[in-house]
mmCIF file of N, CA, C and O in Angstrom:
data_model
loop_
_atom_site.group_PDB
_atom_site.id
_atom_site.type_symbol
_atom_site.label_atom_id
_atom_site.label_comp_id
_atom_site.label_asym_id
_atom_site.label_seq_id
_atom_site.Cartn_x
_atom_site.Cartn_y
_atom_site.Cartn_z
ATOM 1 N N MET A 973 59.273 -141.684 86.793
ATOM 2 C CA MET A 973 60.640 -141.254 87.191
ATOM 3 C C MET A 973 60.891 -140.179 87.555
ATOM 4 O O MET A 973 61.871 -140.070 88.264
ATOM 5 N N GLY A 974 59.519 -138.867 88.307
ATOM 6 C CA GLY A 974 59.510 -138.113 88.556
ATOM 7 C C GLY A 974 59.700 -138.510 90.038
ATOM 8 O O GLY A 974 60.361 -137.820 90.763
ATOM 9 N N SER A 975 59.355 -139.662 90.102
ATOM 10 C CA SER A 975 59.002 -139.635 91.633
ATOM 11 C C SER A 975 60.761 -140.430 92.178
ATOM 12 O O SER A 975 60.547 -140.437 93.278
ATOM 13 N N LEU A 976 61.245 -141.051 91.378
ATOM 14 C CA LEU A 976 62.398 -141.124 91.579
ATOM 15 C C LEU A 976 63.699 -140.212 91.475
ATOM 16 O O LEU A 976 64.409 -139.942 93.222
ATOM 17 N N SER A 977 63.307 -139.453 91.049
ATOM 18 C CA SER A 977 63.845 -138.082 91.428
ATOM 19 C C SER A 977 63.624 -137.385 93.105
ATOM 20 O O SER A 977 64.934 -136.767 93.553
ATOM 21 N N VAL A 978 62.191 -137.374 93.066
ATOM 22 C CA VAL A 978 62.148 -137.088 94.615
ATOM 23 C C VAL A 978 62.642 -138.150 95.192
ATOM 24 O O VAL A 978 63.360 -137.514 96.862
ATOM 25 N N THR A 979 62.481 -139.064 95.506
ATOM 26 C CA THR A 979 63.140 -140.269 96.320
ATOM 27 C C THR A 979 64.596 -139.897 96.170
ATOM 28 O O THR A 979 65.181 -139.814 97.783
ATOM 29 N N ASN A 980 65.594 -139.782 95.643
ATOM 30 C CA ASN A 980 66.742 -139.621 95.433
ATOM 31 C C ASN A 980 67.315 -138.232 95.647
ATOM 32 O O ASN A 980 67.905 -138.246 96.822
ATOM 33 N N SER A 981 66.303 -136.769 95.797
ATOM 34 C CA SER A 981 66.313 -135.735 96.037
ATOM 35 C C SER A 981 66.374 -135.937 97.735
ATOM 36 O O SER A 981 66.847 -135.349 98.803
ATOM 37 N N GLU A 982 65.297 -136.438 98.807
ATOM 38 C CA GLU A 982 64.847 -136.770 99.568
ATOM 39 C C GLU A 982 66.371 -137.412 100.180
ATOM 40 O O GLU A 982 66.645 -137.114 101.832
ATOM 41 N N THR A 983 66.400 -138.824 99.799
ATOM 42 C CA THR A 983 67.865 -139.651 100.137
ATOM 43 C C THR A 983 68.799 -138.495 100.680
ATOM 44 O O THR A 983 69.887 -138.375 101.318
ATOM 45 N N VAL A 984 69.336 -138.167 99.435
ATOM 46 C CA VAL A 984 70.356 -136.711 99.206
ATOM 47 C C VAL A 984 70.097 -135.887 100.424
ATOM 48 O O VAL A 984 71.674 -135.642 101.318
ATOM 49 N N GLY A 985 69.421 -135.316 100.742
ATOM 50 C CA GLY A 985 68.624 -134.199 101.558
ATOM 51 C C GLY A 985 68.955 -134.945 103.091
ATOM 52 O O GLY A 985 69.814 -134.596 104.394
ATOM 53 N N GLU A 986 68.724 -135.951 103.716
ATOM 54 C CA GLU A 986 68.873 -136.824 104.736
ATOM 55 C C GLU A 986 70.128 -136.824 105.202
ATOM 56 O O GLU A 986 70.581 -136.893 105.931
ATOM 57 N N SER A 987 70.837 -137.778 104.131
ATOM 58 C CA SER A 987 72.270 -138.021 104.144
ATOM 59 C C SER A 987 73.021 -136.803 104.637
ATOM 60 O O SER A 987 74.316 -136.446 105.480
ATOM 61 N N LEU A 988 72.898 -135.532 103.665
ATOM 62 C CA LEU A 988 73.391 -134.409 104.104
ATOM 63 C C LEU A 988 73.319 -133.657 105.351
ATOM 64 O O LEU A 988 73.883 -133.112 105.914
ATOM 65 N N ARG A 989 72.198 -133.933 105.864
ATOM 66 C CA ARG A 989 71.754 -133.341 106.966
ATOM 67 C C ARG A 989 72.436 -134.288 108.398
ATOM 68 O O ARG A 989 72.761 -133.929 109.426
ATOM 69 N N LYS A 990 72.611 -135.934 107.790
ATOM 70 C CA LYS A 990 73.448 -136.767 108.752
ATOM 71 C C LYS A 990 74.815 -136.431 108.900
ATOM 72 O O LYS A 990 75.447 -135.927 110.209
ATOM 73 N N ILE A 991 74.998 -136.144 107.479
ATOM 74 C CA ILE A 991 77.056 -135.364 107.835
ATOM 75 C C ILE A 991 76.603 -133.992 108.542
ATOM 76 O O ILE A 991 78.039 -133.869 109.345
ATOM 77 N N GLN A 992 76.061 -133.051 107.805
ATOM 78 C CA GLN A 992 76.007 -131.924 109.303
ATOM 79 C C GLN A 992 75.746 -131.898 110.440
ATOM 80 O O GLN A 992 76.805 -131.109 111.166
ATOM 81 N N GLY A 993 75.227 -132.569 111.262
ATOM 82 C CA GLY A 993 74.475 -133.141 112.778
ATOM 83 C C GLY A 993 76.181 -133.850 112.847
ATOM 84 O O GLY A 993 76.645 -133.622 113.872
ATOM 85 N N LEU A 994 76.543 -134.620 112.204
ATOM 86 C CA LEU A 994 78.375 -135.267 112.272
ATOM 87 C C LEU A 994 79.669 -134.699 112.719
ATOM 88 O O LEU A 994 80.355 -134.552 113.315
ATOM 89 N N ILE A 995 78.858 -133.434 111.385
ATOM 90 C CA ILE A 995 80.220 -132.306 111.620
ATOM 91 C C ILE A 995 80.026 -131.593 112.888
ATOM 92 O O ILE A 995 81.316 -130.889 113.120
ATOM 93 N N LYS A 996 78.637 -131.652 113.300
ATOM 94 C CA LYS A 996 78.500 -130.735 114.460
ATOM 95 C C LYS A 996 79.012 -131.136 115.585
ATOM 96 O O LYS A 996 79.823 -130.613 116.555
ATOM 97 N N GLU A 997 79.032 -132.531 115.604
ATOM 98 C CA GLU A 997 79.491 -133.313 116.431
ATOM 99 C C GLU A 997 81.092 -133.143 116.666
ATOM 100 O O GLU A 997 81.748 -132.859 118.151
ATOM 101 N N ILE A 998 81.517 -133.022 115.950
ATOM 102 C CA ILE A 998 83.324 -133.333 115.720
ATOM 103 C C ILE A 998 83.517 -131.615 116.424
ATOM 104 O O ILE A 998 84.311 -131.769 116.857
ATOM 105 N N SER A 999 82.907 -130.798 115.804
ATOM 106 C CA SER A 999 82.800 -129.553 116.027
ATOM 107 C C SER A 999 83.053 -129.528 117.573
ATOM 108 O O SER A 999 83.583 -128.612 118.169
ATOM 109 N N ASP A 1000 81.788 -129.762 118.080
ATOM 110 C CA ASP A 1000 81.551 -130.019 119.418
ATOM 111 C C ASP A 1000 82.979 -130.604 120.523
ATOM 112 O O ASP A 1000 83.422 -130.198 121.492
ATOM 113 N N MET A 1001 83.436 -131.460 119.712
ATOM 114 C CA MET A 1001 84.741 -132.172 120.262
ATOM 115 C C MET A 1001 85.670 -131.940 120.226
ATOM 116 O O MET A 1001 86.699 -131.484 120.891
ATOM 117 N N ASN A 1002 85.594 -130.793 119.312
ATOM 118 C CA ASN A 1002 87.000 -129.881 119.393
ATOM 119 C C ASN A 1002 87.394 -128.808 120.235
ATOM 120 O O ASN A 1002 87.660 -128.891 120.525
ATOM 121 N N VAL A 1003 86.356 -128.477 120.333
ATOM 122 C CA VAL A 1003 85.841 -127.341 121.695
ATOM 123 C C VAL A 1003 86.269 -127.869 123.116
ATOM 124 O O VAL A 1003 87.381 -127.860 123.262
ATOM 125 N N SER A 1004 86.198 -129.065 122.809
ATOM 126 C CA SER A 1004 86.154 -129.650 123.884
ATOM 127 C C SER A 1004 87.102 -130.235 125.123
ATOM 128 O O SER A 1004 88.041 -129.677 125.921
ATOM 129 N N ILE A 1005 87.748 -130.886 123.894
ATOM 130 C CA ILE A 1005 89.136 -130.931 124.067
ATOM 131 C C ILE A 1005 90.330 -129.858 123.648
ATOM 132 O O ILE A 1005 91.261 -129.611 125.046
ATOM 133 N N ALA A 1006 89.980 -128.902 123.094
ATOM 134 C CA ALA A 1006 90.630 -127.515 123.669
ATOM 135 C C ALA A 1006 90.781 -127.009 124.920
ATOM 136 O O ALA A 1006 91.726 -126.491 125.342
ATOM 137 N N THR A 1007 89.050 -126.880 125.455
ATOM 138 C CA THR A 1007 88.711 -126.619 126.669
ATOM 139 C C THR A 1007 89.710 -127.356 127.571
ATOM 140 O O THR A 1007 89.929 -126.686 128.509
ATOM 141 N N ALA A 1008 89.665 -128.550 127.434
ATOM 142 C CA ALA A 1008 90.865 -129.374 128.302
ATOM 143 C C ALA A 1008 91.850 -128.953 128.179
ATOM 144 O O ALA A 1008 93.155 -129.445 128.930
ATOM 145 N N SER A 1009 92.935 -129.216 127.085
ATOM 146 C CA SER A 1009 94.138 -128.797 126.891
ATOM 147 C C SER A 1009 94.116 -127.097 127.551
ATOM 148 O O SER A 1009 95.446 -127.814 128.178
ATOM 149 N N GLU A 1010 93.390 -126.253 127.640
ATOM 150 C CA GLU A 1010 94.149 -125.386 128.458
ATOM 151 C C GLU A 1010 93.661 -124.875 129.619
ATOM 152 O O GLU A 1010 94.803 -124.913 130.245
ATOM 153 N N GLU A 1011 92.853 -126.159 130.269
ATOM 154 C CA GLU A 1011 92.542 -126.341 131.737
ATOM 155 C C GLU A 1011 94.421 -127.121 131.956
ATOM 156 O O GLU A 1011 94.871 -127.138 132.638
ATOM 157 N N GLN A 1012 94.732 -128.337 131.395
ATOM 158 C CA GLN A 1012 95.544 -129.246 131.412
ATOM 159 C C GLN A 1012 96.647 -127.807 131.496
ATOM 160 O O GLN A 1012 97.967 -128.213 132.376
ATOM 161 N N THR A 1013 96.726 -127.116 130.989
ATOM 162 C CA THR A 1013 97.907 -126.340 130.864
ATOM 163 C C THR A 1013 98.426 -125.205 131.724
ATOM 164 O O THR A 1013 98.634 -125.350 132.336
ATOM 165 N N GLN A 1014 96.811 -124.798 131.982
ATOM 166 C CA GLN A 1014 96.979 -123.860 133.212
ATOM 167 C C GLN A 1014 97.450 -124.442 134.812
ATOM 168 O O GLN A 1014 97.841 -124.601 135.559
ATOM 169 N N VAL A 1015 97.041 -126.201 134.563
ATOM 170 C CA VAL A 1015 97.062 -126.623 135.552
ATOM 171 C C VAL A 1015 99.010 -126.910 135.844
ATOM 172 O O VAL A 1015 99.672 -127.307 136.497
ATOM 173 N N THR A 1016 98.926 -127.561 134.773
ATOM 174 C CA THR A 1016 100.518 -127.904 134.506
ATOM 175 C C THR A 1016 101.627 -126.077 134.883
ATOM 176 O O THR A 1016 102.173 -126.580 135.725
ATOM 177 N N ASP A 1017 101.152 -125.292 134.137
ATOM 178 C CA ASP A 1017 101.655 -123.715 135.072
ATOM 179 C C ASP A 1017 101.785 -123.774 136.248
ATOM 180 O O ASP A 1017 102.781 -123.942 136.909
ATOM 181 N N ASP A 1018 100.828 -124.228 136.922
ATOM 182 C CA ASP A 1018 100.314 -124.186 138.690
ATOM 183 C C ASP A 1018 101.295 -125.151 138.930
ATOM 184 O O ASP A 1018 101.982 -124.596 140.350
ATOM 185 N N ILE A 1019 101.839 -126.532 138.496
ATOM 186 C CA ILE A 1019 102.514 -127.240 139.388
ATOM 187 C C ILE A 1019 104.077 -126.634 139.103
ATOM 188 O O ILE A 1019 105.027 -126.976 139.927
ATOM 189 N N ALA A 1020 104.385 -126.258 137.570
ATOM 190 C CA ALA A 1020 105.412 -125.311 137.735
ATOM 191 C C ALA A 1020 105.813 -124.937 138.481
ATOM 192 O O ALA A 1020 106.743 -124.596 139.266
ATOM 193 N N GLU A 1021 105.090 -124.057 138.788
ATOM 194 C CA GLU A 1021 105.190 -122.272 139.667
ATOM 195 C C GLU A 1021 105.441 -122.895 140.937
ATOM 196 O O GLU A 1021 106.538 -122.751 141.883
ATOM 197 N N ARG A 1022 104.844 -123.462 141.458
ATOM 198 C CA ARG A 1022 104.431 -124.734 143.100
ATOM 199 C C ARG A 1022 106.277 -125.234 143.184
ATOM 200 O O ARG A 1022 107.064 -125.131 144.333
ATOM 201 N N LEU A 1023 106.080 -125.980 142.404
ATOM 202 C CA LEU A 1023 107.463 -126.692 142.138
ATOM 203 C C LEU A 1023 108.547 -125.779 142.313
ATOM 204 O O LEU A 1023 110.058 -126.201 143.247
ATOM 205 N N GLU A 1024 108.716 -124.683 141.429
ATOM 206 C CA GLU A 1024 110.136 -123.598 141.549
ATOM 207 C C GLU A 1024 109.621 -122.510 143.241
ATOM 208 O O GLU A 1024 110.955 -122.754 143.627
ATOM 209 N N MET A 1025 108.743 -122.690 143.449
ATOM 210 C CA MET A 1025 108.835 -122.379 145.009
ATOM 211 C C MET A 1025 109.646 -123.334 146.024
ATOM 212 O O MET A 1025 110.249 -123.247 147.035
ATOM 213 N N ILE A 1026 109.264 -124.615 145.685
ATOM 214 C CA ILE A 1026 109.559 -125.676 146.735
ATOM 215 C C ILE A 1026 111.291 -125.230 146.373
ATOM 216 O O ILE A 1026 112.337 -126.197 147.630
ATOM 217 N N HIS A 1027 111.423 -125.244 144.904
ATOM 218 C CA HIS A 1027 113.058 -125.613 145.008
ATOM 219 C C HIS A 1027 113.708 -124.328 145.686
ATOM 220 O O HIS A 1027 114.553 -124.364 146.241
ATOM 221 N N GLU A 1028 113.119 -123.063 145.316
ATOM 222 C CA GLU A 1028 113.743 -121.849 146.563
ATOM 223 C C GLU A 1028 113.634 -122.190 147.461
ATOM 224 O O GLU A 1028 114.527 -121.481 148.612
ATOM 225 N N GLY A 1029 112.733 -122.680 148.338
ATOM 226 C CA GLY A 1029 112.793 -123.045 149.911
ATOM 227 C C GLY A 1029 113.888 -123.696 150.533
ATOM 228 O O GLY A 1029 114.498 -123.676 151.535
ATOM 229 N N ALA A 1030 113.873 -124.753 149.560
ATOM 230 C CA ALA A 1030 114.800 -125.880 149.855
ATOM 231 C C ALA A 1030 115.982 -125.236 149.544
ATOM 232 O O ALA A 1030 117.497 -125.244 150.364
ATOM 233 N N CYS A 1031 116.791 -124.281 148.499
ATOM 234 C CA CYS A 1031 117.837 -123.629 148.838
ATOM 235 C C CYS A 1031 117.953 -122.886 149.567
ATOM 236 O O CYS A 1031 119.169 -122.968 150.504
ATOM 237 N N LYS A 1032 117.389 -122.149 150.291
ATOM 238 C CA LYS A 1032 116.952 -121.099 151.458
ATOM 239 C C LYS A 1032 117.385 -122.026 152.456
ATOM 240 O O LYS A 1032 117.974 -121.934 153.431
ATOM 241 N N SER A 1033 116.600 -122.986 152.542
ATOM 242 C CA SER A 1033 116.423 -123.645 153.931
ATOM 243 C C SER A 1033 118.347 -124.217 154.055
ATOM 244 O O SER A 1033 118.947 -124.742 155.587
ATOM 245 N N ASN A 1034 118.683 -124.594 152.950
ATOM 246 C CA ASN A 1034 119.795 -125.648 152.497
ATOM 247 C C ASN A 1034 120.824 -124.408 153.097
ATOM 248 O O ASN A 1034 122.020 -124.381 153.920
ATOM 249 N N ALA A 1035 120.664 -122.972 152.331
ATOM 250 C CA ALA A 1035 121.883 -122.232 152.540
ATOM 251 C C ALA A 1035 121.647 -121.768 154.534
ATOM 252 O O ALA A 1035 123.233 -121.571 155.543
ATOM 253 N N ARG A 1036 120.262 -121.936 154.865
ATOM 254 C CA ARG A 1036 120.744 -121.345 156.364
ATOM 255 C C ARG A 1036 120.898 -122.612 157.420
ATOM 256 O O ARG A 1036 121.572 -122.077 158.365
ATOM 257 N N SER A 1037 121.121 -124.174 156.996
ATOM 258 C CA SER A 1037 121.360 -124.911 157.428
ATOM 259 C C SER A 1037 123.709 -124.927 157.538
ATOM 260 O O SER A 1037 123.719 -125.097 158.579
ATOM 261 N N ARG A 1038 123.532 -124.659 156.725
ATOM 262 C CA ARG A 1038 125.172 -124.582 156.401
ATOM 263 C C ARG A 1038 125.352 -122.900 157.460
ATOM 264 O O ARG A 1038 126.672 -123.310 157.731
ATOM 265 N N SER A 1039 124.839 -122.541 157.473
ATOM 266 C CA SER A 1039 124.790 -120.629 158.109
ATOM 267 C C SER A 1039 125.425 -121.415 159.303
ATOM 268 O O SER A 1039 126.352 -120.827 160.473
ATOM 269 N N VAL A 1040 124.282 -121.721 159.705
ATOM 270 C CA VAL A 1040 123.618 -122.810 161.492
ATOM 271 C C VAL A 1040 124.530 -123.093 161.775
ATOM 272 O O VAL A 1040 125.099 -123.509 162.898
ATOM 273 N N SER A 1041 124.793 -124.297 160.672
ATOM 274 C CA SER A 1041 126.235 -125.318 161.269
ATOM 275 C C SER A 1041 128.049 -124.526 161.019
ATOM 276 O O SER A 1041 128.704 -125.071 162.432
ATOM 277 N N GLY A 1042 128.024 -123.412 160.702
ATOM 278 C CA GLY A 1042 129.145 -122.512 160.086
ATOM 279 C C GLY A 1042 129.490 -121.882 162.174
ATOM 280 O O GLY A 1042 130.302 -121.721 162.522
ATOM 281 N N ALA A 1043 127.760 -121.643 162.075
ATOM 282 C CA ALA A 1043 127.911 -120.658 163.596
ATOM 283 C C ALA A 1043 128.641 -121.699 164.618
ATOM 284 O O ALA A 1043 129.059 -121.635 165.606
ATOM 285 N N SER A 1044 127.831 -123.083 164.447
ATOM 286 C CA SER A 1044 127.820 -124.239 165.620
ATOM 287 C C SER A 1044 129.440 -124.492 165.793
ATOM 288 O O SER A 1044 130.433 -124.514 166.830
ATOM 289 N N GLU A 1045 130.171 -124.625 164.613
ATOM 290 C CA GLU A 1045 131.276 -124.785 164.306
ATOM 291 C C GLU A 1045 132.143 -123.512 165.234
ATOM 292 O O GLU A 1045 133.593 -123.940 166.171
ATOM 293 N N ASN A 1046 131.872 -122.046 164.879
ATOM 294 C CA ASN A 1046 132.711 -121.048 165.391
ATOM 295 C C ASN A 1046 132.387 -121.278 166.735
ATOM 296 O O ASN A 1046 133.230 -121.014 167.887
ATOM 297 N N LEU A 1047 131.282 -121.391 167.351
ATOM 298 C CA LEU A 1047 130.723 -121.572 168.798
ATOM 299 C C LEU A 1047 131.440 -122.553 169.425
ATOM 300 O O LEU A 1047 132.214 -122.483 170.752
ATOM 301 N N ALA A 1048 131.583 -123.736 169.082
ATOM 302 C CA ALA A 1048 132.313 -124.896 169.344
ATOM 303 C C ALA A 1048 133.785 -124.432 169.939
ATOM 304 O O ALA A 1048 134.539 -124.846 170.539
ATOM 305 N N ASN A 1049 134.527 -123.691 168.793
ATOM 306 C CA ASN A 1049 135.582 -123.582 168.679
ATOM 307 C C ASN A 1049 135.989 -122.383 170.110
ATOM 308 O O ASN A 1049 136.761 -122.446 170.772
ATOM 309 N N VAL A 1050 135.154 -121.430 170.355
ATOM 310 C CA VAL A 1050 135.139 -120.581 171.004
ATOM 311 C C VAL A 1050 134.944 -120.933 172.716
ATOM 312 O O VAL A 1050 135.843 -120.816 173.262
ATOM 313 N N THR A 1051 134.150 -122.145 172.447
ATOM 314 C CA THR A 1051 133.851 -123.066 174.023
ATOM 315 C C THR A 1051 135.734 -123.464 174.147
ATOM 316 O O THR A 1051 135.958 -123.355 175.469
ATOM 317 N N ALA A 1052 136.234 -123.926 172.969
ATOM 318 C CA ALA A 1052 137.049 -125.268 173.315
ATOM 319 C C ALA A 1052 138.366 -123.882 173.870
ATOM 320 O O ALA A 1052 138.980 -124.191 174.877
ATOM 321 N N THR A 1053 138.510 -122.572 172.776
ATOM 322 C CA THR A 1053 139.449 -121.808 173.770
ATOM 323 C C THR A 1053 139.043 -121.278 175.248
ATOM 324 O O THR A 1053 140.013 -120.968 175.986
ATOM 325 N N LEU A 1054 137.884 -121.306 175.396
ATOM 326 C CA LEU A 1054 137.892 -120.615 176.783
ATOM 327 C C LEU A 1054 137.954 -121.780 177.858
ATOM 328 O O LEU A 1054 137.940 -121.641 179.057
ATOM 329 N N MET A 1055 137.588 -123.083 177.210
ATOM 330 C CA MET A 1055 137.736 -123.719 178.486
ATOM 331 C C MET A 1055 139.307 -124.212 178.779
ATOM 332 O O MET A 1055 139.785 -124.324 179.656
ATOM 333 N N ALA A 1056 140.032 -123.963 177.518
ATOM 334 C CA ALA A 1056 141.588 -123.875 177.609
ATOM 335 C C ALA A 1056 141.663 -122.841 178.908
ATOM 336 O O ALA A 1056 143.106 -122.788 179.352
ATOM 337 N N GLN A 1057 141.521 -121.496 178.975
ATOM 338 C CA GLN A 1057 142.254 -120.375 179.187
ATOM 339 C C GLN A 1057 141.401 -120.857 180.540
ATOM 340 O O GLN A 1057 141.828 -120.499 181.861
ATOM 341 N N VAL A 1058 139.968 -120.981 181.027
ATOM 342 C CA VAL A 1058 139.809 -121.324 182.148
ATOM 343 C C VAL A 1058 140.609 -122.327 183.491
ATOM 344 O O VAL A 1058 141.187 -122.691 184.170
ATOM 345 N N ASP A 1059 140.903 -123.374 182.307
ATOM 346 C CA ASP A 1059 141.979 -124.576 182.730
ATOM 347 C C ASP A 1059 143.317 -124.023 183.221
ATOM 348 O O ASP A 1059 143.740 -124.362 184.562
ATOM 349 N N LYS A 1060 143.869 -122.859 182.700
ATOM 350 C CA LYS A 1060 145.195 -122.372 183.349
ATOM 351 C C LYS A 1060 144.935 -121.660 184.649
ATOM 352 O O LYS A 1060 145.551 -121.684 185.516
ATOM 353 N N PHE A 1061 143.001 -121.440 184.875
ATOM 354 C CA PHE A 1061 143.271 -120.207 186.384
ATOM 355 C C PHE A 1061 142.788 -121.433 187.360
ATOM 356 O O PHE A 1061 142.518 -120.756 188.468
ATOM 357 N N LEU A 1062 142.205 -122.628 186.967
ATOM 358 C CA LEU A 1062 142.320 -123.683 188.192
ATOM 359 C C LEU A 1062 143.074 -123.062 189.514
ATOM 360 O O LEU A 1062 144.267 -123.665 189.065
ATOM 361 N N LEU A 1063 142.728 -123.739 190.319
ATOM 362 C CA LEU A 1063 143.597 -123.612 191.415
ATOM 363 C C LEU A 1063 144.392 -124.845 191.806
ATOM 364 O O LEU A 1063 143.980 -125.379 192.291
ATOM 365 N N LYS A 1064 145.150 -124.676 192.437
ATOM 366 C CA LYS A 1064 146.344 -126.179 192.465
ATOM 367 C C LYS A 1064 146.113 -125.963 193.977
ATOM 368 O O LYS A 1064 146.864 -125.235 194.678
#
């Protein structure tokens, strides 16, 4: 009977060591997942920041294009006015 108790104790001890090893593996996996999650968050934040910069650049570019378009239209109007005045002074 005593040897059966020793055998059962050894079996229980071995089972507990296996469970402890599995718990450590799970804990290590959790650490890896947490680290990967933090890295993904950093990458996502970086991408969002860069997209915001691109958006701002596109808005500025659009505003500048409109300004250039307006200036070109004004220049065309001034040119037409000058051409009409020059046509008045042509020698006939």
